[in-house]
Coordinates of C-alpha atoms and ligand atoms in Angstrom, one line a residue:
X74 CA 21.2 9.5 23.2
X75 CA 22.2 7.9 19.7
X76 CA 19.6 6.5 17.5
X77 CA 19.9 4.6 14.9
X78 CA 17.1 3.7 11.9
X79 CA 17.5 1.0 9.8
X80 CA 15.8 1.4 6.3
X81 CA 15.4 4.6 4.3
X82 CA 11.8 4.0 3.1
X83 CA 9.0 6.8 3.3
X84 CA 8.9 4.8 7.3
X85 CA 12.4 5.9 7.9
X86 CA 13.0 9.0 6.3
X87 CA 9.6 9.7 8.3
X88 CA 11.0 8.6 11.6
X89 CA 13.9 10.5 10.2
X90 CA 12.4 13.7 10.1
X91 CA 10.4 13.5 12.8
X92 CA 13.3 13.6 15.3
X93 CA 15.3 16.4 13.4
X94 CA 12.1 17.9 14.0
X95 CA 11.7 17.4 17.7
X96 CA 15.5 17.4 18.6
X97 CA 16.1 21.1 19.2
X98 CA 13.2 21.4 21.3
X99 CA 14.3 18.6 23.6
X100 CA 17.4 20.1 25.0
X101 CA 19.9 16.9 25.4
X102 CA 22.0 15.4 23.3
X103 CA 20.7 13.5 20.5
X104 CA 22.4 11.5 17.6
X105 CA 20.6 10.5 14.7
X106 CA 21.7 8.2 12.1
X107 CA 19.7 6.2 8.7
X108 CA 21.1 3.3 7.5
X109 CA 20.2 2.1 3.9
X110 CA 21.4 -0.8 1.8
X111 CA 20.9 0.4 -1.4
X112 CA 22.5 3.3 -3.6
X113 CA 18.9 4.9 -3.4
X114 CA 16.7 5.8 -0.9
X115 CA 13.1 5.7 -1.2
X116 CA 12.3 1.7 -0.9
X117 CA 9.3 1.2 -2.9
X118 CA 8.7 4.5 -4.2
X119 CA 10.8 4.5 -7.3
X120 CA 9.8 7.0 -10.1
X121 CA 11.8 6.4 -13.6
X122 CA 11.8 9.2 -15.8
X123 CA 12.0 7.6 -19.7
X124 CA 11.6 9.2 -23.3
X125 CA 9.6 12.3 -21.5
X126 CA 7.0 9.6 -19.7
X127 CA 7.4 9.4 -15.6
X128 CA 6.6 5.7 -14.8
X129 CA 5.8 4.8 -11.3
X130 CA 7.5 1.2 -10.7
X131 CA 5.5 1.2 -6.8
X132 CA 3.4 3.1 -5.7
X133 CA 1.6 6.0 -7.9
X134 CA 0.2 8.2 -5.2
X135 CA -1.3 8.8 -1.8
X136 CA -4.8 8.8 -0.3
X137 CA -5.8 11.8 1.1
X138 CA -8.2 10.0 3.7
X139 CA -5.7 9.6 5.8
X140 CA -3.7 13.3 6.6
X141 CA -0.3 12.0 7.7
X142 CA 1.3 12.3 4.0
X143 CA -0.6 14.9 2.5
X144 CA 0.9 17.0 6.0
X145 CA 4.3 15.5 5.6
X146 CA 4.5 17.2 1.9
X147 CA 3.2 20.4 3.0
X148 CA 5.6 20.8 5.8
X149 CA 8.5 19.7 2.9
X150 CA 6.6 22.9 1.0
X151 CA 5.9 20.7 -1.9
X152 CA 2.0 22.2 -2.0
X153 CA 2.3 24.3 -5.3
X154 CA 3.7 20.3 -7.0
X155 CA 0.8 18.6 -5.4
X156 CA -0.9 16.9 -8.6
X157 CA -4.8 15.6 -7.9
X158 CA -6.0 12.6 -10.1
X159 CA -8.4 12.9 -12.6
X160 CA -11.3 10.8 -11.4
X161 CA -13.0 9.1 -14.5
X162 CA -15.1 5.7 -14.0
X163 CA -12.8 2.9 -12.9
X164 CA -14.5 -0.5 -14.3
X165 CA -14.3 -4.6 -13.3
X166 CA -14.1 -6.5 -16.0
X167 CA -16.3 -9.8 -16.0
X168 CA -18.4 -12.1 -18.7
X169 CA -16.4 -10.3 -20.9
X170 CA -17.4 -6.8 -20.9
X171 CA -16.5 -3.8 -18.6
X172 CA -19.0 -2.8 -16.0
X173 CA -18.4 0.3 -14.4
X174 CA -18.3 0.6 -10.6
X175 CA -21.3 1.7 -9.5
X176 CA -21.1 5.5 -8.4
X177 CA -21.1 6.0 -4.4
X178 CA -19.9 2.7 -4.0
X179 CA -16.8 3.1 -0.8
X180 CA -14.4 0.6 -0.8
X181 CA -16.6 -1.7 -3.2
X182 CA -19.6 -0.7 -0.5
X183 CA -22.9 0.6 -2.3
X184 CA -23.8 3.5 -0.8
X185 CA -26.8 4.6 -3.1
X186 CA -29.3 2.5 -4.1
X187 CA -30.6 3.6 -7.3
X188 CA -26.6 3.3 -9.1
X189 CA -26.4 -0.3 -7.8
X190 CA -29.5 -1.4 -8.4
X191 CA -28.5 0.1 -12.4
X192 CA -25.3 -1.4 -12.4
X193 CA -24.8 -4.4 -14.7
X194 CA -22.3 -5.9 -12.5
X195 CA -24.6 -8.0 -10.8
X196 CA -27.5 -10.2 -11.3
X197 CA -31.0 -9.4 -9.8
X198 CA -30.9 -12.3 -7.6
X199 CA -27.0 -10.7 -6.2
X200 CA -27.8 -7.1 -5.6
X201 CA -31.5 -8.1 -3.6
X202 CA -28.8 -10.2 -1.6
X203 CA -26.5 -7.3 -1.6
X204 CA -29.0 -5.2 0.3
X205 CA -30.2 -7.5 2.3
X206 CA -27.4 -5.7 4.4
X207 CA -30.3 -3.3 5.1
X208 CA -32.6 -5.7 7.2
X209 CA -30.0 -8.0 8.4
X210 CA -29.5 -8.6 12.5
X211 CA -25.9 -7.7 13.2
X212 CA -23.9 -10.4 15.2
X213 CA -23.3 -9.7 18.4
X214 CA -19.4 -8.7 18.8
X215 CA -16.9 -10.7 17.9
X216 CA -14.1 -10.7 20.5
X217 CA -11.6 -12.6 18.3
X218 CA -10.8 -11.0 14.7
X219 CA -12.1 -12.5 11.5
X220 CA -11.8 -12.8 7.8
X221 CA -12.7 -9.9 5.5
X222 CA -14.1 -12.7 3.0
X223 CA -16.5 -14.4 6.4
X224 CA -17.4 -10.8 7.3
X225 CA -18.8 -9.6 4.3
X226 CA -20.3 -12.4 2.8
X227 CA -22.2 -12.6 5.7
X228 CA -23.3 -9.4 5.0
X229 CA -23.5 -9.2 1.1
X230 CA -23.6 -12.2 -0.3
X231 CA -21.2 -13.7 -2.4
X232 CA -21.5 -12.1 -5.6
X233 CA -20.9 -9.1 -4.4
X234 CA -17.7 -10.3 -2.8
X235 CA -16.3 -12.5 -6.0
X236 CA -17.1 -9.5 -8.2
X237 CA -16.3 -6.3 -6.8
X238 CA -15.1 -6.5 -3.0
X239 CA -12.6 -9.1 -3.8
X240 CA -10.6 -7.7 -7.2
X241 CA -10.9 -4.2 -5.6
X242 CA -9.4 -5.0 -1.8
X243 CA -7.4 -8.0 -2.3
X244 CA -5.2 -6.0 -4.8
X245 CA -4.7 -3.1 -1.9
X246 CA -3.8 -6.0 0.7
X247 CA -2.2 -8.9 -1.4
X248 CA -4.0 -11.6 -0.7
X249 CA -7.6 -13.0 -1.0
X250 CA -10.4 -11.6 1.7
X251 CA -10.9 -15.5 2.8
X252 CA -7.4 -15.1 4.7
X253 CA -7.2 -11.9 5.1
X254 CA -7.6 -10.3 8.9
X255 CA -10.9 -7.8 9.0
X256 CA -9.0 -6.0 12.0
X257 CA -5.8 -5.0 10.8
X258 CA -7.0 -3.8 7.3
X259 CA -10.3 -2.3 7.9
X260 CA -10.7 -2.3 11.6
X261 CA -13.6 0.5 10.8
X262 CA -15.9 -1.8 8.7
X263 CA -15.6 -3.9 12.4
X264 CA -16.7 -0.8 14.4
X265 CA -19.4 -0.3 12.1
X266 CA -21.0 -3.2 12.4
X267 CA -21.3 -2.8 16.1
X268 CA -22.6 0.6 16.1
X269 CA -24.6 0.4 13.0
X270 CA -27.3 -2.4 11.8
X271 CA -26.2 -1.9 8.6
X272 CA -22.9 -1.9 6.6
X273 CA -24.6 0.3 3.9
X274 CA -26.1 2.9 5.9
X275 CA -22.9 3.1 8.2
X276 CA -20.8 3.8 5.3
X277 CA -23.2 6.2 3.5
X278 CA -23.1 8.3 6.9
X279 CA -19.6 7.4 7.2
X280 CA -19.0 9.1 3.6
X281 CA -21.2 12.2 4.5
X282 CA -19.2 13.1 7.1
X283 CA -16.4 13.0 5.3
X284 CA -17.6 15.0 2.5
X285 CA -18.4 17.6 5.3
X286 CA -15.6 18.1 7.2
X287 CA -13.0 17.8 3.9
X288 CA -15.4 19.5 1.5
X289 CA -14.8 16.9 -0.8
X290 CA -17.5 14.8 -2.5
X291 CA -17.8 11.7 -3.9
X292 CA -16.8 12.2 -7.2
X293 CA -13.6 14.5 -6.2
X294 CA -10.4 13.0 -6.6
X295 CA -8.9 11.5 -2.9
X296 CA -5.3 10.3 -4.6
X297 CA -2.3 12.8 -5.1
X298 CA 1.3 12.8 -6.3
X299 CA 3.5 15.4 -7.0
X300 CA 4.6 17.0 -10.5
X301 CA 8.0 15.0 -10.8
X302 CA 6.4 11.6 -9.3
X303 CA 7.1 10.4 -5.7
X304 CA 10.5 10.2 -5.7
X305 CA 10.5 14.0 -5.4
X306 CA 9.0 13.7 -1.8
X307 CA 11.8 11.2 -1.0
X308 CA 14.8 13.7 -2.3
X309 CA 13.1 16.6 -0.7
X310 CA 13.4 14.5 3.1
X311 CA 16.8 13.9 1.7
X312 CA 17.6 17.3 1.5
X313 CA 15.9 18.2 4.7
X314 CA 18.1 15.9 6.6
X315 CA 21.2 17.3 8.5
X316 CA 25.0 16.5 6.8
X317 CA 26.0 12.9 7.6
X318 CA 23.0 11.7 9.1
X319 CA 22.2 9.3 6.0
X320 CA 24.3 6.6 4.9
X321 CA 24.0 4.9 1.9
X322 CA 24.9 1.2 0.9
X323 CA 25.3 0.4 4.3
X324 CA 23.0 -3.2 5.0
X325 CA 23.2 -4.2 8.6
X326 CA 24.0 -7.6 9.2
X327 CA 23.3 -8.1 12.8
X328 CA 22.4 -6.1 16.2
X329 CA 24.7 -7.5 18.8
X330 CA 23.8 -6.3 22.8
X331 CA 26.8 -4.2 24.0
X332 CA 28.2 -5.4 28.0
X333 CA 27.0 -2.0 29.5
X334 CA 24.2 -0.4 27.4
X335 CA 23.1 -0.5 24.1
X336 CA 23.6 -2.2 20.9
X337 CA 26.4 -2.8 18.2
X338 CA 25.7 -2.5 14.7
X339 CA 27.4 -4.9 12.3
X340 CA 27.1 -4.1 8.6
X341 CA 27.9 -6.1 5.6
X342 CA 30.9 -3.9 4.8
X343 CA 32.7 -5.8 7.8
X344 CA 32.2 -1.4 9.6
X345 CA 30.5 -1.0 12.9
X346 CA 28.8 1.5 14.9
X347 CA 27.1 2.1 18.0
X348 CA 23.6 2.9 19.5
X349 CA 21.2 3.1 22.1
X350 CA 18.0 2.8 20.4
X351 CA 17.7 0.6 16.9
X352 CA 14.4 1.8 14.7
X353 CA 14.0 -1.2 12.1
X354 CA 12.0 -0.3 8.8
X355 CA 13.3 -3.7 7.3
X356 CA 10.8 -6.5 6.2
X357 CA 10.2 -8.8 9.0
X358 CA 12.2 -11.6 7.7
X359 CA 15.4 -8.9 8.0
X360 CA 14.2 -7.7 11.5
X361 CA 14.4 -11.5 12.3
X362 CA 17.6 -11.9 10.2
X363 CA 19.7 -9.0 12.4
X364 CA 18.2 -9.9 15.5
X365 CA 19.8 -13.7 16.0
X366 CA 18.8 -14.4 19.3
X367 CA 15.5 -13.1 19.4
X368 CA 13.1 -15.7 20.4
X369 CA 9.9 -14.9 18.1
X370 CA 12.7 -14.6 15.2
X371 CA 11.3 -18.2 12.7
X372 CA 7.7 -17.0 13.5
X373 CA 8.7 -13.6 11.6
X374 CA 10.6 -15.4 9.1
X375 CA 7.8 -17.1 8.1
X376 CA 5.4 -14.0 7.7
X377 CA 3.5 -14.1 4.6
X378 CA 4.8 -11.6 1.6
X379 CA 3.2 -11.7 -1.8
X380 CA 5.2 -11.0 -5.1
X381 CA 3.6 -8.5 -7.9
X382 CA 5.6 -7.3 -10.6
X383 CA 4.6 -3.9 -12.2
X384 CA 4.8 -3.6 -16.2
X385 CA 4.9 -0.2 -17.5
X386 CA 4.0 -0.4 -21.2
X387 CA 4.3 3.3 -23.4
X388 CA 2.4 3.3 -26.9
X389 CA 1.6 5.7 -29.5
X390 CA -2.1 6.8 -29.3
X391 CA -2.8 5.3 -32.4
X392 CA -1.6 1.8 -31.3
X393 CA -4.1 1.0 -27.8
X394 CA -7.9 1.3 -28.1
X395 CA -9.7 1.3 -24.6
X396 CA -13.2 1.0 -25.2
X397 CA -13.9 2.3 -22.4
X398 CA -13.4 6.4 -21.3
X399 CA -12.0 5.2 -18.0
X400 CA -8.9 5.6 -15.7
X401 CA -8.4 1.7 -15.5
X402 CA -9.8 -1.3 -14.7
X403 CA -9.7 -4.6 -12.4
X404 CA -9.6 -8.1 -13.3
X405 CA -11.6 -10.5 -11.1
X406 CA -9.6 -14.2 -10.7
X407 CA -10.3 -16.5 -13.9
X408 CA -11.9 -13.8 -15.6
X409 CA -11.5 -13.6 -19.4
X410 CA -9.2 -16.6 -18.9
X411 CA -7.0 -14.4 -17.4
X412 CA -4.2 -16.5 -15.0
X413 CA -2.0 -13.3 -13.8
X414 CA -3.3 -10.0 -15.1
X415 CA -4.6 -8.8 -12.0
X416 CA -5.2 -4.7 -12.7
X417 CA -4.5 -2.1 -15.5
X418 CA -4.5 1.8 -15.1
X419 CA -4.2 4.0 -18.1
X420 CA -1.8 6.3 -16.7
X421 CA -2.2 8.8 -19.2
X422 CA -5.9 9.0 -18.4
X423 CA -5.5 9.3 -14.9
X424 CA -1.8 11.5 -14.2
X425 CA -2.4 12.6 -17.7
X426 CA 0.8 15.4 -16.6
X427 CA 2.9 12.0 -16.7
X428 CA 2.2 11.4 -20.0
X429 CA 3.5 12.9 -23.0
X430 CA 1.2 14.3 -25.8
X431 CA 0.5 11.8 -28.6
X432 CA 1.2 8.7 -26.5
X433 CA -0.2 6.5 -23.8
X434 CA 1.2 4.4 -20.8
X435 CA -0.6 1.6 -19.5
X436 CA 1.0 0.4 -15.8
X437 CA -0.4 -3.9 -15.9
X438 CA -0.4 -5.1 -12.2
X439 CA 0.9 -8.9 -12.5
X440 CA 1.1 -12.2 -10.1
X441 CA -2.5 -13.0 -8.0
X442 CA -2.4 -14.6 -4.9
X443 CA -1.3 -17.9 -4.9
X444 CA 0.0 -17.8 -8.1
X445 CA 2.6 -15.3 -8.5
X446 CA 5.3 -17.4 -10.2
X447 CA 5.4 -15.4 -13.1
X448 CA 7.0 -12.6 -11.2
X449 CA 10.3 -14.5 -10.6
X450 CA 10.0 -15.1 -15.2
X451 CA 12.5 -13.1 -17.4
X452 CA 11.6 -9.7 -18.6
X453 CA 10.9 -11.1 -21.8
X454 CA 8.1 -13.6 -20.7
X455 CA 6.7 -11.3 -17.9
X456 CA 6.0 -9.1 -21.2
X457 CA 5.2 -11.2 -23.6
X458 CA 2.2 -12.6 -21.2
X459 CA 1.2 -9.6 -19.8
X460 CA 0.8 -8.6 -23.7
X461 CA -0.8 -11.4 -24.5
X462 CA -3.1 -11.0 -21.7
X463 CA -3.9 -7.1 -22.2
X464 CA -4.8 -7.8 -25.7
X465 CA -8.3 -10.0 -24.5
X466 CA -9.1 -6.7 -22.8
X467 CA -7.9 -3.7 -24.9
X468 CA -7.5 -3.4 -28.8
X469 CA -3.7 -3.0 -29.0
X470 CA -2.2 -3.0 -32.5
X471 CA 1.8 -2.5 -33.0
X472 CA 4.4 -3.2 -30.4
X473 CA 5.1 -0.5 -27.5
X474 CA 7.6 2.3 -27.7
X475 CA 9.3 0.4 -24.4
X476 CA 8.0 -1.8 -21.9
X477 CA 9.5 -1.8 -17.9
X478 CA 9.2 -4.5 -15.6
X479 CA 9.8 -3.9 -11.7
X480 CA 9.5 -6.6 -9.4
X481 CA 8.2 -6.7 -6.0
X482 CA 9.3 -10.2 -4.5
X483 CA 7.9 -11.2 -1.1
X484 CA 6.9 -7.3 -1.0
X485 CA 3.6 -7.1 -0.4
X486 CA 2.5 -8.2 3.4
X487 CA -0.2 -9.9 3.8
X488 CA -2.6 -9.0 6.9
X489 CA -3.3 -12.4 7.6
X490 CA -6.0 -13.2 10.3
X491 CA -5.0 -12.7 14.2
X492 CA -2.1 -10.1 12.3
X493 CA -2.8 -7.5 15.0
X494 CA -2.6 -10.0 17.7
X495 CA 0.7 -11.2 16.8
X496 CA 2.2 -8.2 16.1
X497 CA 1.6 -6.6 19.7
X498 CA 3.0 -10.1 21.2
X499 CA 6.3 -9.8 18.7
X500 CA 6.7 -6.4 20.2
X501 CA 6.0 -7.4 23.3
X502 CA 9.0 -10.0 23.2
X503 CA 11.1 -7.8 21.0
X504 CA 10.7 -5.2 24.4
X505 CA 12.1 -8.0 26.9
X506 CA 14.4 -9.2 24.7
X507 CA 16.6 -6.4 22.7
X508 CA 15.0 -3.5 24.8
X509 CA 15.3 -0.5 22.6
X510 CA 15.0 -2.1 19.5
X511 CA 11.8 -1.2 17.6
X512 CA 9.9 -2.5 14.1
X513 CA 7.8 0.2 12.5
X514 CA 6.5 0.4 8.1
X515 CA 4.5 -1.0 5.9
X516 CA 4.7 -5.3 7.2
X517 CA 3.2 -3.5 11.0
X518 CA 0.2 -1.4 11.1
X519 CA -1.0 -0.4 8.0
X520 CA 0.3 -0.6 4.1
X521 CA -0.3 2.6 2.6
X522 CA 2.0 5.2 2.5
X523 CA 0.1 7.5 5.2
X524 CA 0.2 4.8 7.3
X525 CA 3.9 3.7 6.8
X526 CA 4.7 8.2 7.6
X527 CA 2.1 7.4 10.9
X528 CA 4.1 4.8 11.6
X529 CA 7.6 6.7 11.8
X530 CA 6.4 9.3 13.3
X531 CA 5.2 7.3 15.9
X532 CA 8.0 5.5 16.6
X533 CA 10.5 8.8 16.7
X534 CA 8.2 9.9 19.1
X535 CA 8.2 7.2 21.0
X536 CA 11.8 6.6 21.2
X537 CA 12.0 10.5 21.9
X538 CA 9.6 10.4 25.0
X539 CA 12.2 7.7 26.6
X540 CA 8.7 5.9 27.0
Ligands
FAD872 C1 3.7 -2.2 -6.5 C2 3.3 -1.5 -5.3 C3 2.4 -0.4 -5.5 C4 2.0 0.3 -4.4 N1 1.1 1.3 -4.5 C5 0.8 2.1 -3.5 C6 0.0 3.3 -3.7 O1 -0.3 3.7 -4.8 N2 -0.2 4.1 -2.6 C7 0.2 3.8 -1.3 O2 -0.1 4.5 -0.4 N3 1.0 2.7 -1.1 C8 1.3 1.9 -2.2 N4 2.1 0.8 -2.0 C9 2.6 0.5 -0.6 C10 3.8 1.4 -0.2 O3 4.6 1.7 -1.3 C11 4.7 0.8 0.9 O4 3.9 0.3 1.9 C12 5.7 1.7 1.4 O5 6.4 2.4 0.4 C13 6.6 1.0 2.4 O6 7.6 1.8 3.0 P1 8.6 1.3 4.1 O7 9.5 2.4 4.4 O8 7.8 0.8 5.2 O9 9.3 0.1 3.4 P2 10.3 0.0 2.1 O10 9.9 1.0 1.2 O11 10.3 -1.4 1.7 O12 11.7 0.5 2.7 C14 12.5 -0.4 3.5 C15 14.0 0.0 3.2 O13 14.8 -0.8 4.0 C16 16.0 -1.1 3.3 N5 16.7 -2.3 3.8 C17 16.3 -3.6 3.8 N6 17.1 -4.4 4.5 C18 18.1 -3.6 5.0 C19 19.2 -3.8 5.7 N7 19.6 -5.0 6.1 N8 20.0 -2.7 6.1 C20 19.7 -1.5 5.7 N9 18.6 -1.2 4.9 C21 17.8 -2.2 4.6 C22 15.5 -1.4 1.8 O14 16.5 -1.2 0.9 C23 14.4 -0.2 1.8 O15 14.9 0.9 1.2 C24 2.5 0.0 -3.1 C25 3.5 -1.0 -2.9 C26 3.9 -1.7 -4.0 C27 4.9 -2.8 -3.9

């Protein structure tokens, strides 16, 4: 059998790895090849190392909620690197000051009263509404999916939704909780509600649990990276791979069905290549692109991305003032006139190992949803505004040591409602039509990178099972 994966992400290094894994247990013949445009692998996890700072430009670490990652760099043998964040008080700004996010909140959830009721985040009249969760009848199952913004302002109200639910999980999933699909992004809060009468005491016993069978509590620190930044994961599956099984700037063109069996590989480089089964970790509008006579291929096309650009800014100590002992904070929409500024984290508060002594990195999530023009802006005005903007929030005097703009066009995939739904019936026709062609990562079933490792493991498995 000859496989091919298309895309050498943390999906298909995962998938990668997975079937080097299996392939001497099997006992037939397998070929395994990865494909990836670029000069680099990795996809979004790009770590730059600059003037003795390591900048994240994607993603700065995993959750260890979900196991799949956290296992995937343990069987690398990467435990002794495995860096745990320091967990200070992350804050929301709003009418101009920072609140903090009251403690045993879960996902923007209260789970203890007595904090929330404290917090200054709300109004009175908001957090009676809040728990109103507590004596509220719970609908009666919903058999079609819903919005995350319909679900839980049902529940909480909507100040507790525009000022803490919202800038906390619309930055996770890219796009606002009034489109965004309940099922495919927290399919658990769903479950909840049908087991439970209330969200509140469902996620407090939720959270107990959890504490229990990881021994970690509320106030331990659920993100890691490693020492060098993620990129070290990425060179260590690298390494792990066979000789010749990954190629580099290799971008496949199109997937062309061969007479007998199996499919021809075009790539851009005008080479070609055969195989029977075809893993695609590309965005969907590239799944769609290779694939040209596959039926369901505008509907892809026209999947929603959004754009974010990430600004990495390094400063002296002397020259940023947070006044605030935090690890970062989140900007609701509108909110201190703010147009684009969406999140900041002081990286030297919370990776303070990626930091050097004397200084401080701030990393500025920019573009909202709906308005992420600014993203496609030169370096110099994606600075220049982001500056602008940091400086209604943080006392910053001087210019930076160096700023570092990445963007992320189209990168970010939004779970719109009915996503689950039309996933299964893409997959459904990709099955008829280019049988042995599969999609798997982070625009499928699920965003982070656990999920995105589930995900190619799951695939390699599945291809390997013949299923
Ligand atoms: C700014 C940002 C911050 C994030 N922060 C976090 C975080 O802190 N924690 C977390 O868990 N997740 C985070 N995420 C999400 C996470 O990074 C992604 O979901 C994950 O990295 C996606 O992996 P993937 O392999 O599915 O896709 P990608 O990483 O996009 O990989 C796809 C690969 O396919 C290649 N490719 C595309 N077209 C072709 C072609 N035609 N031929 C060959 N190769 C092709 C691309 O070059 C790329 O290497 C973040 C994402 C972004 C953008």
């Amino acid at each position: 059998m000859k496989i091919a994966i298309i895309g050498g992400g943390i999906t298909g290094l995962s998938a990668l790895h997975e079937i080097e894994k299996q392939r001497s247990e099997i006992g037939k013949h397998i070929e395994v090849n990865l494909y990836e445009k670029g000069a680099e692998l990795g996809g979004k996890i790009r770590t730059l190392h600059r003037e003795g700072f390591t900048i994240e430009r994607g993603p700065d670490s995993f959750i260890i909620r979900k196991p799949e990652m956290l296992s995937l760099v343990e069987e690398l043998g990467l435990n002794d690197q495995l860096v745990k964040n320091h967990t200070g008080q992350a804050y929301i700004a709003s009418s101009g000051e920072f609140h903090p996010i009251p403690e045993g909140s879960v996902m923007g959830i209260p789970t203890r009263v007595a904090p929330f009721l404290l917090s200054s985040l709300l109004t009175s009249k908001g957090k009676i509404r809040a728990l109103s969760d507590l004596w509220l009848p719970t609908k009666q199952k919903e058999e079609t999916d819903e919005s995350l913004g319909l679900f839980f302002r049902r529940r909480f109200g909507d100040e507790l939704v525009d000022r803490l639910l919202e800038p906390l999980l619309s930055g996770l999933y890219a796009g606002e909780l009034n489109e965004l699909s309940l099922e495919s992004t927290f399919p658990q809060f769903r479950q909840m509600g049908d087991k439970h009468r209330s969200l509140i005491l469902a996620s407090r016993s939720m959270a107990k649990k959890r504490q229990q069978s990881t021994g970690l509590g509320q106030k331990s620190g659920l993100f890691r990276t490693v020492k060098g930044g993620l990129s070290v994961i990425v060179d260590e599956l690298e390494k792990a791979a066979s000789e010749g099984t990954i190629h580099k700037e290799k971008q496949l063109q199109a997937i062309i069905p061969e007479k007998e069996k199996g499919y021809a590989l075009h790539f851009a480089d005008g080479t070609k290549t055969e195989a029977d089964e075809v893993i695609l970790t590309v965005p969907h509008s590239t799944a769609a692109d290779v694939l040209p006579s596959l039926s369901v291929g505008e509907e892809m096309k026209a999947f929603p991305g959004a754009s974010v650009a990430t600004v990495a800014i390094a400063f002296p100590s002397t020259s940023l003032q947070a006044p605030l002992n935090g690890t970062g904070f989140l900007i609701p929409k509108g909110e201190g006139g703010s147009e684009m500024l969406k999140a900041v984290t002081l990286v030297h508060r919370k990776w303070p190992h990626l930091v050097p002594d004397g200084h401080v990195l701030v990393r500025c999530f920019v573009g909202r949803p709906g308005n992420d023009g600014i993203v496609r802006d030169t370096d110099e005005t994606i600075v220049e505004q982001t500056l602008n903007e940091l400086r209604k929030f943080l006392d910053v005097r001087g210019e930076p040591l160096f700023t570092d703009v990445t963007r992320w066009q189209r990168a970010m995939p939004k779970y719109t409602v009915g996503h689950q739904a039309r996933i299964a019936s893409w997959e459904s026709v990709l099955a008829d039509e280019y049988p042995g062609v599969y999609v798997a990562g982070t625009f499928y079933r699920g965003v982070g990178l656990p999920d995105c490792v589930r995900q190619g493991r799951d695939v390699a498995n599945h291809v390997l099972s013949g299923k």
